[in-house]
Short mmCIF file of C-alpha atoms and ligand atoms in Angstrom, two decimals:
data_model
loop_
_atom_site.label_atom_id
_atom_site.label_comp_id
_atom_site.label_asym_id
_atom_site.label_seq_id
_atom_site.Cartn_x
_atom_site.Cartn_y
_atom_site.Cartn_z
CA MET A 1 -53.52 12.78 -41.15
CA ASN A 2 -53.96 16.11 -42.67
CA ALA A 3 -57.53 16.60 -43.25
CA ARG A 4 -56.87 17.73 -47.01
CA ILE A 5 -55.71 14.21 -47.81
CA THR A 6 -58.01 12.73 -50.34
CA ASP A 7 -57.56 9.09 -51.99
CA ILE A 8 -55.19 10.28 -54.86
CA HIS A 9 -53.10 11.77 -52.11
CA LYS A 10 -53.23 8.31 -50.09
CA LYS A 11 -52.27 6.74 -53.31
CA ASP A 12 -49.27 8.73 -53.68
CA ILE A 13 -48.29 8.20 -49.97
CA ALA A 14 -48.84 4.31 -50.41
CA HIS A 15 -46.73 4.05 -54.13
CA ALA A 16 -44.49 6.99 -54.65
CA LEU A 17 -41.13 7.68 -53.38
CA HIS A 18 -40.50 11.08 -53.43
CA PRO A 19 -37.00 12.80 -53.94
CA TYR A 20 -35.68 15.62 -51.59
CA THR A 21 -38.71 14.97 -49.22
CA ASN A 22 -38.83 13.87 -45.62
CA LEU A 23 -40.34 10.35 -46.21
CA ALA A 24 -41.86 10.14 -42.56
CA ALA A 25 -43.47 13.63 -42.69
CA HIS A 26 -44.73 13.00 -46.33
CA GLU A 27 -46.82 10.23 -45.02
CA GLU A 28 -48.58 12.62 -42.79
CA GLN A 29 -48.82 15.67 -45.01
CA GLY A 30 -49.24 13.92 -48.14
CA PRO A 31 -48.29 15.44 -51.71
CA LEU A 32 -49.34 18.85 -53.34
CA VAL A 33 -50.57 17.33 -56.42
CA ILE A 34 -50.27 20.02 -59.52
CA THR A 35 -52.75 19.20 -62.23
CA ARG A 36 -52.31 21.99 -64.72
CA GLY A 37 -50.48 24.98 -65.85
CA GLU A 38 -51.16 28.23 -67.55
CA GLY A 39 -48.45 31.02 -68.11
CA VAL A 40 -46.79 31.60 -64.48
CA TYR A 41 -49.54 29.85 -62.81
CA VAL A 42 -50.31 26.26 -61.82
CA TRP A 43 -53.13 24.96 -60.26
CA ASP A 44 -53.65 21.89 -57.67
CA ASP A 45 -56.13 19.01 -57.35
CA GLN A 46 -58.15 21.30 -55.14
CA ASN A 47 -58.53 23.83 -57.95
CA ASN A 48 -55.88 26.60 -55.82
CA ARG A 49 -53.98 28.69 -57.94
CA TYR A 50 -50.02 29.25 -57.79
CA LEU A 51 -47.61 31.57 -59.08
CA GLU A 52 -44.94 29.23 -59.85
CA GLY A 53 -42.03 31.43 -58.43
CA LEU A 54 -39.34 28.85 -58.87
CA ALA A 55 -40.25 27.83 -62.42
CA GLY A 56 -40.80 24.13 -61.44
CA LEU A 57 -37.15 23.54 -60.93
CA TRP A 58 -35.53 26.68 -62.18
CA CYS A 59 -36.55 25.34 -66.05
CA VAL A 60 -39.99 26.26 -66.97
CA SER A 61 -39.18 29.50 -68.99
CA LEU A 62 -41.65 29.98 -71.22
CA GLY A 63 -44.38 29.01 -69.00
CA PHE A 64 -46.84 26.35 -68.36
CA SER A 65 -48.78 26.69 -71.74
CA GLU A 66 -46.61 27.18 -74.29
CA GLU A 67 -48.38 25.69 -77.61
CA ARG A 68 -45.71 25.81 -79.95
CA LEU A 69 -43.71 23.36 -77.60
CA ALA A 70 -46.34 21.28 -77.46
CA LYS A 71 -46.90 21.36 -81.49
CA ALA A 72 -43.11 20.57 -82.06
CA ALA A 73 -43.40 17.61 -79.77
CA ALA A 74 -46.43 16.38 -81.74
CA ASP A 75 -44.95 16.96 -85.17
CA GLN A 76 -41.65 14.93 -84.09
CA PHE A 77 -43.57 12.20 -82.72
CA ALA A 78 -45.70 11.91 -86.10
CA ALA A 79 -42.27 12.36 -87.95
CA LEU A 80 -40.06 10.09 -86.13
CA PRO A 81 -40.64 9.31 -82.38
CA TYR A 82 -37.41 7.55 -81.69
CA SER A 83 -33.82 7.35 -83.29
CA HIS A 84 -30.52 7.38 -82.03
CA THR A 85 -27.07 8.95 -82.45
CA PHE A 86 -25.05 5.70 -81.80
CA ALA A 87 -22.64 4.49 -84.61
CA HIS A 88 -22.75 7.56 -86.96
CA ARG A 89 -26.32 7.67 -86.92
CA SER A 90 -28.24 10.99 -86.68
CA THR A 91 -31.50 13.07 -86.86
CA GLU A 92 -32.64 16.47 -88.12
CA PRO A 93 -33.39 17.46 -84.74
CA VAL A 94 -29.99 16.48 -83.36
CA ILE A 95 -28.01 18.02 -86.15
CA ALA A 96 -30.02 21.45 -86.03
CA LEU A 97 -29.67 21.75 -82.25
CA SER A 98 -25.99 21.00 -82.26
CA GLU A 99 -25.31 23.79 -84.81
CA LYS A 100 -27.61 26.27 -83.00
CA LEU A 101 -26.07 25.70 -79.65
CA ILE A 102 -22.47 25.86 -81.22
CA GLU A 103 -23.54 28.81 -82.62
CA ILE A 104 -24.92 30.73 -79.59
CA ALA A 105 -21.84 29.20 -77.05
CA PRO A 106 -20.59 31.49 -74.60
CA GLU A 107 -16.96 30.98 -75.96
CA PRO A 108 -16.03 29.04 -79.14
CA MET A 109 -17.24 25.56 -78.60
CA THR A 110 -16.85 23.06 -81.40
CA ARG A 111 -19.18 19.92 -80.17
CA ALA A 112 -22.46 19.44 -78.59
CA PHE A 113 -23.21 16.25 -76.77
CA PHE A 114 -26.70 15.36 -75.84
CA LEU A 115 -28.24 13.87 -72.42
CA ASN A 116 -31.21 13.68 -70.62
CA SER A 117 -30.52 15.58 -67.18
CA GLY A 118 -27.86 18.03 -65.98
CA SER A 119 -26.76 15.36 -63.43
CA GLU A 120 -25.83 13.05 -66.87
CA ALA A 121 -24.17 16.16 -68.51
CA ILE A 122 -21.91 16.75 -65.38
CA ASP A 123 -21.45 12.87 -65.39
CA ALA A 124 -20.04 13.12 -69.27
CA MET A 125 -17.94 16.12 -68.39
CA ILE A 126 -16.20 14.30 -65.65
CA ARG A 127 -15.50 10.93 -68.17
CA PHE A 128 -14.52 13.17 -70.84
CA THR A 129 -12.17 14.85 -68.76
CA TRP A 130 -10.35 11.90 -67.53
CA TYR A 131 -10.31 10.46 -71.04
CA TYR A 132 -9.05 13.73 -72.27
CA ASN A 133 -6.01 13.49 -69.64
CA ASN A 134 -5.27 10.00 -70.53
CA GLY A 135 -5.34 10.91 -74.10
CA ARG A 136 -2.91 13.89 -73.24
CA GLY A 137 -0.39 11.17 -71.35
CA LEU A 138 -1.11 12.56 -68.15
CA PRO A 139 -2.90 9.80 -66.19
CA LYS A 140 -2.46 11.32 -62.75
CA LYS A 141 -4.06 14.53 -63.63
CA LYS A 142 -7.85 13.46 -62.77
CA LYS A 143 -8.89 15.35 -59.86
CA ILE A 144 -12.14 17.68 -60.15
CA ILE A 145 -12.74 20.49 -58.05
CA SER A 146 -16.12 22.15 -57.23
CA ARG A 147 -17.07 24.45 -54.48
CA LYS A 148 -18.82 23.86 -51.24
CA ARG A 149 -22.56 24.51 -51.70
CA GLY A 150 -22.27 23.82 -55.51
CA TYR A 151 -24.74 21.73 -57.02
CA HIS A 152 -24.01 19.52 -59.85
CA GLY A 153 -26.57 16.72 -59.86
CA VAL A 154 -26.70 13.22 -58.07
CA THR A 155 -25.34 10.64 -60.19
CA VAL A 156 -22.63 8.87 -57.88
CA ALA A 157 -19.81 11.22 -59.50
CA GLY A 158 -21.89 14.25 -60.18
CA GLY A 159 -23.26 14.08 -56.53
CA SER A 160 -19.57 14.02 -55.47
CA LEU A 161 -18.96 17.36 -56.82
CA THR A 162 -22.61 18.57 -55.30
CA ALA A 163 -20.97 19.46 -51.89
CA ILE A 164 -24.16 19.76 -49.86
CA PRO A 165 -23.96 17.67 -46.82
CA LEU A 166 -27.95 16.67 -47.07
CA MET A 167 -26.78 15.04 -50.61
CA GLN A 168 -23.79 13.37 -49.47
CA ASN A 169 -23.73 12.25 -45.78
CA ASP A 170 -24.65 8.31 -45.59
CA PHE A 171 -24.69 8.11 -49.53
CA ASP A 172 -20.70 7.43 -49.08
CA LEU A 173 -19.93 10.38 -51.07
CA PRO A 174 -18.09 12.07 -52.13
CA LEU A 175 -15.85 9.71 -54.25
CA GLU A 176 -12.25 10.11 -54.16
CA ARG A 177 -10.55 12.54 -56.83
CA MET A 178 -13.62 14.92 -56.37
CA ILE A 179 -12.28 17.75 -54.26
CA HIS A 180 -14.00 20.92 -52.83
CA THR A 181 -13.10 24.66 -52.44
CA ASP A 182 -14.79 27.66 -50.91
CA PRO A 183 -18.40 28.87 -51.96
CA ALA A 184 -18.48 32.21 -53.44
CA GLY A 185 -21.01 33.65 -51.11
CA TYR A 186 -19.59 37.09 -49.79
CA TYR A 187 -22.58 37.62 -47.44
CA ARG A 188 -21.88 34.64 -45.39
CA TYR A 189 -18.23 33.82 -45.96
CA GLY A 190 -16.68 37.13 -46.63
CA GLN A 191 -14.64 38.37 -43.56
CA SER A 192 -15.62 41.50 -41.64
CA GLY A 193 -14.10 44.51 -43.23
CA GLU A 194 -13.01 42.48 -46.08
CA SER A 195 -14.17 44.05 -49.62
CA GLU A 196 -15.54 41.85 -52.12
CA GLU A 197 -12.31 42.22 -54.49
CA ALA A 198 -10.21 40.92 -51.09
CA PHE A 199 -12.77 38.26 -50.82
CA ALA A 200 -12.37 37.25 -54.25
CA SER A 201 -8.51 37.11 -53.92
CA ARG A 202 -8.61 35.02 -51.14
CA LEU A 203 -10.93 32.44 -52.65
CA ALA A 204 -8.51 32.54 -55.82
CA ASP A 205 -5.22 32.20 -53.47
CA ASN A 206 -7.07 29.21 -51.52
CA LEU A 207 -7.65 27.57 -54.61
CA GLU A 208 -4.23 27.89 -55.98
CA GLN A 209 -3.14 26.59 -52.48
CA LEU A 210 -5.29 23.69 -52.93
CA ILE A 211 -3.98 22.72 -56.30
CA ILE A 212 -0.34 22.99 -55.03
CA ASN A 213 -1.27 20.87 -52.02
CA GLU A 214 -2.94 18.20 -54.07
CA GLY A 215 -0.24 18.49 -56.54
CA PRO A 216 -0.83 20.41 -59.88
CA ASP A 217 -0.32 17.22 -61.83
CA THR A 218 -3.42 15.44 -60.34
CA VAL A 219 -5.90 18.33 -60.75
CA ALA A 220 -7.87 18.12 -63.89
CA ALA A 221 -10.77 20.44 -63.84
CA PHE A 222 -12.79 23.00 -61.61
CA VAL A 223 -16.24 23.38 -62.11
CA ALA A 224 -18.51 26.25 -61.12
CA GLU A 225 -22.16 27.37 -61.64
CA PRO A 226 -21.78 30.96 -62.40
CA VAL A 227 -24.44 31.63 -59.86
CA MET A 228 -24.62 29.13 -57.50
CA GLY A 229 -28.28 27.99 -57.65
CA ALA A 230 -29.65 25.07 -55.39
CA GLY A 231 -26.84 25.64 -52.78
CA GLY A 232 -28.24 29.11 -52.20
CA VAL A 233 -28.38 31.51 -55.10
CA MET A 234 -24.78 32.76 -54.44
CA LEU A 235 -23.56 35.66 -56.65
CA PRO A 236 -19.81 35.43 -57.60
CA PRO A 237 -18.17 38.32 -55.68
CA ALA A 238 -16.67 41.36 -57.93
CA THR A 239 -13.20 39.80 -59.88
CA TYR A 240 -13.89 36.61 -58.53
CA PHE A 241 -14.08 34.39 -61.99
CA GLU A 242 -11.31 36.88 -63.63
CA LYS A 243 -8.92 35.78 -60.56
CA ILE A 244 -9.82 32.17 -60.40
CA GLN A 245 -9.05 31.57 -64.24
CA VAL A 246 -5.62 33.13 -63.73
CA VAL A 247 -4.99 30.09 -61.16
CA LEU A 248 -6.55 27.57 -63.68
CA ASP A 249 -4.65 28.61 -66.44
CA LYS A 250 -1.65 28.58 -64.53
CA TYR A 251 -1.81 24.78 -63.56
CA ASP A 252 -3.56 23.61 -66.88
CA VAL A 253 -7.02 23.05 -65.19
CA LEU A 254 -10.06 23.17 -67.46
CA MET A 255 -12.84 25.53 -66.64
CA VAL A 256 -16.12 23.91 -66.55
CA ALA A 257 -19.24 26.37 -66.55
CA ASP A 258 -21.94 24.58 -65.17
CA GLU A 259 -24.96 26.50 -67.10
CA VAL A 260 -27.72 24.14 -66.14
CA ILE A 261 -29.58 26.88 -63.97
CA CYS A 262 -28.18 30.17 -65.62
CA GLY A 263 -28.24 29.11 -69.33
CA PHE A 264 -30.63 30.64 -71.41
CA GLY A 265 -31.00 34.30 -70.41
CA ARG A 266 -31.63 33.87 -66.36
CA THR A 267 -29.09 36.53 -65.54
CA GLY A 268 -30.06 38.75 -68.09
CA ASN A 269 -27.65 37.51 -70.64
CA MET A 270 -28.08 34.22 -72.99
CA TRP A 271 -25.31 32.59 -70.48
CA GLY A 272 -24.16 33.21 -66.94
CA SER A 273 -20.62 33.00 -68.44
CA GLN A 274 -21.25 36.14 -70.22
CA THR A 275 -22.52 37.92 -67.15
CA TYR A 276 -19.58 37.21 -65.32
CA ASP A 277 -16.86 36.83 -67.80
CA ILE A 278 -16.29 33.16 -67.73
CA ARG A 279 -14.33 31.49 -70.48
CA PRO A 280 -15.02 27.97 -70.16
CA ASP A 281 -13.42 24.98 -71.78
CA MET A 282 -16.73 22.94 -71.36
CA VAL A 283 -20.47 24.14 -70.90
CA THR A 284 -23.12 21.95 -69.36
CA CYS A 285 -26.66 22.97 -69.83
CA ALA A 286 -30.23 21.50 -69.39
CA LYS A 287 -33.48 23.00 -67.64
CA GLN A 288 -34.47 26.02 -69.85
CA LEU A 289 -32.73 24.45 -72.77
CA SER A 290 -36.31 22.88 -73.41
CA SER A 291 -38.33 25.10 -70.88
CA GLY A 292 -38.38 22.07 -69.06
CA TYR A 293 -41.17 20.66 -71.20
CA LEU A 294 -38.93 17.40 -72.17
CA PRO A 295 -35.79 15.88 -70.56
CA ILE A 296 -32.80 17.18 -72.29
CA SER A 297 -29.35 18.36 -71.25
CA ALA A 298 -26.11 19.20 -73.28
CA LEU A 299 -22.29 18.87 -72.84
CA MET A 300 -20.69 21.50 -75.23
CA ILE A 301 -16.52 21.03 -75.59
CA SER A 302 -14.15 23.38 -76.65
CA ASP A 303 -11.86 22.28 -79.69
CA LYS A 304 -8.60 21.74 -77.51
CA VAL A 305 -11.05 18.80 -75.83
CA TYR A 306 -12.81 17.53 -79.24
CA GLU A 307 -9.24 17.10 -80.72
CA VAL A 308 -8.09 14.69 -77.70
CA LEU A 309 -11.48 13.00 -77.59
CA LYS A 310 -11.14 12.33 -81.39
CA ALA A 311 -7.57 10.79 -81.15
CA GLN A 312 -8.64 8.71 -78.21
CA SER A 313 -11.62 7.13 -80.19
CA ARG A 314 -9.35 6.53 -83.19
CA LYS A 315 -7.17 4.81 -80.69
CA HIS A 316 -9.97 2.57 -79.04
CA GLY A 317 -12.38 2.26 -81.88
CA ALA A 318 -15.15 4.31 -80.78
CA LEU A 319 -16.07 7.10 -78.19
CA GLY A 320 -16.90 4.48 -75.52
CA MET A 321 -20.15 5.80 -74.10
CA GLY A 322 -23.56 6.89 -75.01
CA TYR A 323 -27.06 6.95 -73.52
CA THR A 324 -30.02 5.12 -75.45
CA TYR A 325 -32.16 8.36 -75.32
CA GLY A 326 -29.16 11.12 -75.24
CA GLY A 327 -30.49 13.30 -78.72
CA HIS A 328 -33.93 11.83 -78.32
CA PRO A 329 -35.35 13.50 -81.44
CA VAL A 330 -38.40 14.84 -79.93
CA SER A 331 -36.55 16.25 -76.81
CA CYS A 332 -34.28 17.68 -79.30
CA ALA A 333 -37.09 19.16 -81.46
CA VAL A 334 -38.67 21.03 -78.64
CA ALA A 335 -35.46 22.23 -77.44
CA LEU A 336 -34.79 23.78 -81.01
CA GLU A 337 -38.29 25.10 -81.00
CA THR A 338 -37.39 26.70 -77.59
CA LEU A 339 -34.47 28.36 -78.79
CA LYS A 340 -36.42 29.79 -81.62
CA ILE A 341 -38.77 31.00 -79.24
CA TYR A 342 -36.20 33.04 -77.22
CA GLU A 343 -34.67 34.58 -80.40
CA GLU A 344 -37.89 35.45 -82.12
CA ARG A 345 -39.51 36.95 -78.98
CA ASP A 346 -36.18 38.20 -77.48
CA THR A 347 -36.67 36.60 -74.38
CA VAL A 348 -33.24 37.73 -73.12
CA GLY A 349 -34.30 41.51 -73.96
CA HIS A 350 -37.55 41.06 -71.84
CA VAL A 351 -35.31 39.48 -68.88
CA ARG A 352 -33.33 42.61 -69.00
CA SER A 353 -36.45 45.12 -69.25
CA VAL A 354 -38.37 43.60 -66.26
CA ALA A 355 -35.24 42.54 -64.16
CA PRO A 356 -35.05 45.95 -62.67
CA ARG A 357 -38.42 45.51 -60.70
CA PHE A 358 -37.69 42.13 -59.79
CA GLN A 359 -34.39 43.23 -58.02
CA GLU A 360 -36.01 46.29 -56.70
CA ARG A 361 -38.88 44.59 -55.00
CA LEU A 362 -36.36 41.76 -54.00
CA ALA A 363 -34.30 44.30 -52.52
CA GLN A 364 -37.08 45.91 -50.40
CA LEU A 365 -37.46 42.65 -48.55
CA GLY A 366 -34.04 43.08 -47.35
CA SER A 367 -35.27 45.76 -44.82
CA SER A 368 -37.39 42.74 -43.13
CA THR A 369 -35.19 41.83 -39.77
CA LEU A 370 -35.78 38.27 -40.77
CA VAL A 371 -33.63 38.89 -43.82
CA GLY A 372 -29.98 38.88 -43.51
CA GLU A 373 -29.46 39.44 -47.35
CA ALA A 374 -31.59 39.98 -50.31
CA ARG A 375 -29.47 39.22 -53.35
CA GLY A 376 -30.04 38.37 -56.88
CA VAL A 377 -29.11 39.26 -60.47
CA GLY A 378 -31.59 39.03 -63.92
CA LEU A 379 -34.62 36.92 -62.79
CA ILE A 380 -33.01 34.91 -59.90
CA GLY A 381 -33.20 35.91 -56.43
CA ALA A 382 -32.96 34.80 -52.66
CA LEU A 383 -33.51 35.95 -49.44
CA GLU A 384 -31.29 34.54 -46.56
CA LEU A 385 -33.18 34.38 -43.16
CA VAL A 386 -31.54 35.24 -40.10
CA MET A 387 -32.41 35.22 -36.19
CA ASP A 388 -30.00 38.07 -35.81
CA LYS A 389 -29.38 40.65 -38.59
CA ASN A 390 -26.21 42.19 -36.85
CA SER A 391 -24.17 38.86 -36.53
CA ALA A 392 -25.89 37.06 -39.47
CA LYS A 393 -26.63 34.14 -36.79
CA GLN A 394 -29.12 31.72 -38.45
CA TYR A 395 -32.05 29.93 -36.58
CA PRO A 396 -31.32 26.57 -35.36
CA ALA A 397 -32.04 24.09 -37.93
CA GLU A 398 -34.93 22.71 -35.82
CA VAL A 399 -37.02 25.85 -36.33
CA LYS A 400 -37.13 25.35 -39.94
CA ALA A 401 -37.32 28.97 -40.69
CA GLY A 402 -36.96 28.49 -44.40
CA ALA A 403 -39.86 26.10 -44.57
CA THR A 404 -42.12 28.02 -42.60
CA LEU A 405 -41.68 31.05 -44.95
CA VAL A 406 -42.19 28.64 -48.03
CA ALA A 407 -45.45 26.97 -46.36
CA ARG A 408 -46.77 30.67 -45.61
CA ALA A 409 -46.04 31.69 -49.13
CA GLN A 410 -47.88 28.77 -50.33
CA ALA A 411 -50.81 29.51 -48.45
CA ARG A 412 -50.90 32.82 -50.02
CA GLY A 413 -50.54 31.16 -53.57
CA LEU A 414 -46.76 31.54 -54.26
CA ILE A 415 -44.46 28.75 -54.70
CA VAL A 416 -41.01 29.54 -53.68
CA ARG A 417 -38.05 27.12 -52.40
CA ALA A 418 -36.30 26.78 -49.22
CA LEU A 419 -32.68 25.98 -49.89
CA PRO A 420 -29.96 24.93 -47.57
CA GLY A 421 -28.98 27.44 -44.86
CA ASP A 422 -32.42 29.01 -44.87
CA VAL A 423 -32.07 30.58 -48.28
CA ILE A 424 -35.31 31.37 -50.04
CA GLY A 425 -35.01 30.83 -53.75
CA ILE A 426 -36.85 32.92 -56.38
CA CYS A 427 -36.60 32.10 -60.21
CA PRO A 428 -39.75 32.72 -61.76
CA PRO A 429 -40.43 31.84 -65.67
CA LEU A 430 -38.54 34.32 -67.76
CA ILE A 431 -42.23 35.33 -69.42
CA ILE A 432 -42.99 36.97 -66.24
CA THR A 433 -44.45 40.74 -66.46
CA GLU A 434 -43.92 43.36 -64.35
CA THR A 435 -47.40 43.27 -62.79
CA GLN A 436 -46.81 39.57 -62.05
CA ILE A 437 -43.65 40.15 -60.49
CA ASP A 438 -45.17 42.76 -58.11
CA GLU A 439 -47.78 39.76 -57.62
CA LEU A 440 -45.14 37.58 -56.51
CA PHE A 441 -43.59 40.12 -54.32
CA ASP A 442 -46.50 41.20 -52.56
CA SER A 443 -47.36 37.57 -51.79
CA LEU A 444 -43.95 37.16 -50.80
CA ALA A 445 -43.74 40.31 -48.50
CA GLU A 446 -46.78 39.26 -46.51
CA ALA A 447 -45.17 35.59 -46.01
CA VAL A 448 -42.11 37.31 -44.87
CA SER A 449 -43.76 39.49 -42.28
CA GLU A 450 -46.06 36.69 -41.24
CA THR A 451 -43.01 34.22 -40.84
CA GLU A 452 -40.96 37.14 -39.06
CA GLY A 453 -44.15 37.58 -36.45
CA LEU A 454 -44.29 33.64 -35.91
CA LEU A 455 -40.51 33.11 -35.44
CA ARG A 456 -40.27 36.12 -33.20
CA ARG A 457 -43.19 34.63 -30.80
CA ALA A 458 -41.66 31.44 -30.73
CA ALA A 459 -38.50 32.45 -29.98
C1 LIG B 1 -26.32 23.81 -61.80
C2 LIG B 1 -26.88 22.52 -61.76
N1 LIG B 1 -25.97 21.42 -62.26
C3 LIG B 1 -26.78 20.14 -62.37
C4 LIG B 1 -28.16 19.84 -61.92
C5 LIG B 1 -28.50 18.58 -62.18
O1 LIG B 1 -29.57 18.40 -62.83
P1 LIG B 1 -30.59 17.37 -63.15
O2 LIG B 1 -31.54 17.44 -62.06
O3 LIG B 1 -31.62 17.79 -64.35
O4 LIG B 1 -29.79 16.15 -63.00
C6 LIG B 1 -28.74 20.80 -61.42
C7 LIG B 1 -30.15 20.48 -61.08
O5 LIG B 1 -30.87 21.60 -60.49
C8 LIG B 1 -28.16 22.10 -61.30
O6 LIG B 1 -28.72 23.29 -60.64
#
């Protein structure tokens, strides 16, 4: 057992079940127990400081010590710690937050529906899509298309759209009705000699063929992250969404933008949909909606969807679903304060001003022989690790190249994340300064060269 393991670690090992964790390895190595945070930094229970290079799980946009959010929560707890939105009930925070989200939505949306997590927002999107097409008299039109390596959460339905083997194998997923098309990663999936535009055309053609093969009268919606996050930070190739949307329009397929990571400034615009000219019919968002301080997500729907839902609820007597904690007043108050802070401090403008430094330092790491591609936009980036740079061949999974790099970074006080396909994800709090960006990449550069040495020696 690891020498660092203390009593509290033993209790964690004995009682806590950790998601996305090798449970057997956890019994050996124990947890990293985070005890406090300030700005872009967090500390563990041994008082080691880390720069949080993934903003928790892509969410803590305002850093780990924003007092205004703590106060917004405390004030709302004092005023009204709980109420709900079932059966015509509402609260002031729900009303104000809905109004604000509809005002800033990337495309005209007419209603916001609140839930507790990105997964639930996706799940509600699926339900509403089915309800919508039943309401339109199209009961066969139910299939939902996502992309391989897309991440859309872990509910049984959302986890069927999350097309990553680790998250489906032996969980008996995906469910029927959930189908998958190509991931939009040019570096790994583009063919030799193929331009980005030609790659985008091929993907749009493949999508069209898939819809034709399935039967256009059976395909209801296409869901995509503007930048594919947890599946490996893949940016859409030039002209991709433009071409995809032509296909969706042709076959009456809804476009759903999953903005759970990209929403609220991450890509240098308020929405990833704005960065990539996406015209969604529905939008899911979460994470940076409350800077991760409290669980909250939202599904926004356009008028064309809303009108059918309204007719359906009239027919059935009510919109037959809802969550006890959906639109929790304290979560909504914190989200509202988060959006106020973004506006007052021009957080999107800040992202734009520091992103060039972030992207420049990221790109420099692309010269390492271990890095096949360094890619990013705004304040999100990734390094895709390879064994051979010319062929883009990857290390065998058992080498754990990504995990090795993450461990080397952590030993230097930097938290980054290993994603599927030996991709290292970098996604710091949006409040990060240029000096802190340099600190992040100085540590990451050292970790890359140390990992390079370790892996080359082992080879
Ligand atoms: C794009 C996207 N959609 C959905 C989800 C699921 O969100 P949650 O973990 O809050 O359920 C995530 C989580 O990372 C995500 O990145």
